[in-house]
Amino acid sequence: MKIAGQISIDDIPQIYPLLSRVVNPQYGESGTRVVEVAGVRFGGERPVVIAGPCAVESHEQTVGLAHAVKRAGADMLRGGAYKPRTSPHDFQGSGLEGLCILSVAREQTGLPIVTEVMDPRLVGEVAQVADMLQVGSRNMHNYTLLAEVGRAGKPILLKRGMSASLCEWLGAAEYIAKQGNLDIVLCERGIRGFPSGEYSRYVLDLNVIPAARMLTFLPIIVDPSHATGVSAMVEPASRAALEMGSHGLLIEVADFSLGEPKCDGLQAIDATTLARIVEFAYAHGVHVREHAHVA
Amino acid sequence: MKIAGQISIDDIPQIYPLLSRVVNPQYGESGTRVVEVAGVRFGGERPVVIAGPCAVESHEQTVGLAHAVKRAGADMLRGGAYKPRTSPHDFQGSGLEGLCILSVAREQTGLPIVTEVMDPRLVGEVAQVADMLQVGSRNMHNYTLLAEVGRAGKPILLKRGMSASLCEWLGAAEYIAKQGNLDIVLCERGIRGFPSGEYSRYVLDLNVIPAARMLTFLPIIVDPSHATGVSAMVEPASRAALEMGSHGLLIEVADFSLGEPKCDGLQAIDATTLARIVEFAYAHGVHVREHAHVA
Amino acid sequence: MKIAGQISIDDIPQIYPLLSRVVNPQYGESGTRVVEVAGVRFGGERPVVIAGPCAVESHEQTVGLAHAVKRAGADMLRGGAYKPRTSPHDFQGSGLEGLCILSVAREQTGLPIVTEVMDPRLVGEVAQVADMLQVGSRNMHNYTLLAEVGRAGKPILLKRGMSASLCEWLGAAEYIAKQGNLDIVLCERGIRGFPSGEYSRYVLDLNVIPAARMLTFLPIIVDPSHATGVSAMVEPASRAALEMGSHGLLIEVADFSLGEPKCDGLQAIDATTLARIVEFAYAHGVHVREHAHVA
Amino acid sequence: MKIAGQISIDDIPQIYPLLSRVVNPQYGESGTRVVEVAGVRFGGERPVVIAGPCAVESHEQTVGLAHAVKRAGADMLRGGAYKPRTSPHDFQGSGLEGLCILSVAREQTGLPIVTEVMDPRLVGEVAQVADMLQVGSRNMHNYTLLAEVGRAGKPILLKRGMSASLCEWLGAAEYIAKQGNLDIVLCERGIRGFPSGEYSRYVLDLNVIPAARMLTFLPIIVDPSHATGVSAMVEPASRAALEMGSHGLLIEVADFSLGEPKCDGLQAIDATTLARIVEFAYAHGVHVREHAHVA
């Protein structure tokens, strides 16, 4: 049957030639191109752990959490100043003020910052504060934004669209690469499937990790917070992701003594749990690198 | 089990209060708010048929097809000047030149034009030519773009994201409505599911038509071209959509005598088939309106 | 990437050679092999309408409904004596007693009967009463049962598994055909997808109708009751299915004056609605046959 | 919206009262009921590893593999004598002869045997040889078979249907339990989703592990062979499953020196890889039990 829009596996390297392992044999069968963010090395010697609040809500909340994240041993701080929400009537993030708070948090802790940008006109502004720009799941297909962040001179964290095929995801990354920026880290964050909502928020798709590593030399990390949507699942999912070959983790934490977070509190973990995950990540770094290569 | 991000059916009207039937009882249980585009009435007396090429490729191709679409009896012309493609190395549309061609096509045929805009910075430019702005499936979650088109003073065609829940879709429409623009037409275009790619491109989800009509007063149409991805299925899918309560159709046509279209030729139909669909749409207009209301 | 269990479209006719259009060119590009059940012709001159209760609950309920179904103009009576339920603690059907009631209903109305069989050891018993044996969605992959019903000397209604690919579905039909029984009618009844449960029970997959008709000469009908799970959607979904090329409908009705049905009352329609559907089916019979063929 | 067939989370314990943690508080919040199979303890001190060929093809192949599985340190032997295949024209297993070969393999190696039964009339026969009866994914909804195996006096390995909700899966287990047999081990084997076939055979759904452990006291294991369909992914997926809280693994192995296996060779691993997985499983046994409990 002839169906429009079908891509054969044989055409895939043509979709993303700049990032394809086959087209770029210098990376070999399993080599990863290290992406460095203010000294943090994605695809390097050990997995990277990024942690922080879902949204930047206040100076006290974010700076406090940054210190907790630092003490737990994580490498980078996350936190949304601009939040994509299902309804325009929900809290949309604290914007510029949030960026300033993130800046203070970095100054005080030394942790590099990754934060989401949604508006191509704000890329410059966000890039002045962020060490790494995040393109969220809902904007993975937003090619205008992808091209703009590709020109911003900063490494990019590219989350997978919630129903993106691997080919579409690599095509999205290629939009960034085409602007001359190969400093891209992929991030699996759960896909939409029939079980979504029965016992977890999304379906954590770990199979995509070795598959992506076979097809491209980019590093890939996992967001176990959104992929499960359940606090109690974040720690086992983090360990599972690392065993499957993930180069790192992106985790939401909260300080529950400050009250319920403004978004996604049910998937946030506390700093004690984070510290255990970091310990696992570091201890298993060598182990993961040795075993996760795909034949 | 407590899962982050779950929305109860009881909260849904809070997601889209401006567009919710319950919150706006003036539309009754099944009344539709008519959206008028240069005299074409979505949600009016009879279904609306929009047709045209996938992409504006040349003056000859588009103006020729516009005349054919007009002769077939359709109401409006579609055609992409800016094309979202999986790879940045694929044809990205003819841009400004494409907009000019669309303008000529309208002048010669009198057909109003709907065309896609992807960049919030180009909304003004596109709105100068288009009678109706299309937000494509890949940008349904692009809230920056939604707010921008909401301020453009033009009716909006909002395609459903390929894995968007109905709640997310109505939330996206609410981003437009919040800017003071209620002239929104929803467009179902197929969802991603396990059969995608086996025998059709997407899964045509007709159940969403009566469901959307129960929850909101906005008109809703169907794109049978993308929803099937198979030319031979477009005509039966068009009839099925109208019987399910669709207020109209968005169809891709091609002039195969000019050679293979640059994109999605396998889902394009010819003008003769289009004429049969238009005839069905008009003849069944009254019938559909009488029966498709949902108790 | 080499993946186990993948079937190429080129291998498909090898999965179901007895039922493949390509392997059996005598049916041409769009011819259907008529399956006759006590004078009712699936794939014949006009669509077939089967209706009746979800479960046979009592003599009064089923015989009463049989008369109502007859008066509404439907062709056959459905009704489950053996019910596959999610929990063993739910009502499992009335069994043998239910079969007797169905037998009486046929005697009084003259309507042929289709009823489900789940146990290969009961096929003979059920076949003594039923004019057509139904294999339900949950047993589509039950190859033991398929072979057994294939030897029963009765036409078979084979529902699609809720996540069966078209290839798997045709493979299941081939298990019946291999026993020498080609009197098989396929029945699409909704598939599992991410929207399941948000606004409908399953996703009505009408694209599979023309696709199945391209690949096999078997007739195919649609169950709009399970595919939507919402009474108000059953009538528009019935019309849509016929426009898409369905050879018939399988519909659940209830007599709400007797109280809430023991299962699936929310998807049952009343006899008045059924009569409108039957009228549509008959009036559009010629129309459907003329247009639904696939190029 | 009222939709038929929807089960509220509040009703779930009524679906499977015999197996529900809430209804049976003696197991506490995270206690597992150990299922013992000839000395092998599922849910016990350390994860269980079952390995063996997809299908029993010959004496040489199966007995040879049994010795290799034993040497690799695995606990039990798997191997299909009756094979559910998409087409009736494919190899259907070696049947009775296969059972005899499995019996010899056990005698020579001492490994207990798990093998699939598909026909309720053959349960007694298969139970004479098998130490544990497997109900396959395609028969998870086959309630006739479930009741029959529940009466066979043997522990049951119940694979998840490829699109079964957790509630449906637990309901299926309850059909076995209702016969007085609580010796049930659940087995996640990958679900159907949009990525199926692009880079893996199914989507490995690890989120279901902690979710199932929250709702029931039954042990649960993972089949990484079917869940990935790619040999190179089986080892990382095995480690990931154990980190997520799986009580064991069910793995397909092959002796490639004998030629290509008759089914699913692309997902089989060799004995050397199996030995590494077993080593991981044993070393991490304590670790997994300590961390995988869900708050």
mmCIF file of C-alpha atoms in Angstrom, chain B residues 37 42 50-51 53 76-81 102 106 111-117 126 129-135 155-158 221 250:
data_model
loop_
_atom_site.group_PDB
_atom_site.id
_atom_site.type_symbol
_atom_site.label_atom_id
_atom_site.label_comp_id
_atom_site.label_asym_id
_atom_site.label_seq_id
_atom_site.Cartn_x
_atom_site.Cartn_y
_atom_site.Cartn_z
ATOM 1 C CA VAL B 37 -14.201 33.988 6.509
ATOM 2 C CA PHE B 42 -18.016 27.549 9.182
ATOM 3 C CA ILE B 50 -11.392 23.884 1.498
ATOM 4 C CA ALA B 51 -9.054 22.449 -1.119
ATOM 5 C CA PRO B 53 -2.171 21.983 -3.083
ATOM 6 C CA MET B 76 -11.813 28.151 -0.116
ATOM 7 C CA LEU B 77 -8.258 27.611 -1.290
ATOM 8 C CA ARG B 78 -5.525 26.077 0.849
ATOM 9 C CA GLY B 79 -1.793 26.004 0.061
ATOM 10 C CA GLY B 80 1.378 26.142 2.126
ATOM 11 C CA ALA B 81 3.968 28.850 1.538
ATOM 12 C CA LEU B 102 -1.731 32.747 -3.326
ATOM 13 C CA ARG B 106 -7.481 34.640 -4.907
ATOM 14 C CA LEU B 111 -11.637 32.050 -3.323
ATOM 15 C CA PRO B 112 -10.620 33.070 0.198
ATOM 16 C CA ILE B 113 -7.258 31.696 1.292
ATOM 17 C CA VAL B 114 -6.068 29.752 4.312
ATOM 18 C CA THR B 115 -2.346 29.235 4.734
ATOM 19 C CA GLU B 116 -0.056 28.146 7.528
ATOM 20 C CA VAL B 117 2.114 30.413 9.616
ATOM 21 C CA VAL B 126 1.115 36.234 6.371
ATOM 22 C CA VAL B 129 -2.423 37.879 2.373
ATOM 23 C CA ALA B 130 -4.359 35.148 4.176
ATOM 24 C CA ASP B 131 -8.067 35.336 4.910
ATOM 25 C CA MET B 132 -7.577 32.670 7.560
ATOM 26 C CA LEU B 133 -4.370 31.678 9.373
ATOM 27 C CA GLN B 134 -3.590 28.013 9.884
ATOM 28 C CA VAL B 135 -1.739 26.730 12.922
ATOM 29 C CA PRO B 155 -9.946 33.775 11.829
ATOM 30 C CA ILE B 156 -7.754 30.821 12.823
ATOM 31 C CA LEU B 157 -7.765 27.201 11.656
ATOM 32 C CA LEU B 158 -6.302 25.213 14.549
ATOM 33 C CA ILE B 221 -13.676 20.264 10.367
ATOM 34 C CA LEU B 250 -9.673 20.441 4.282
#
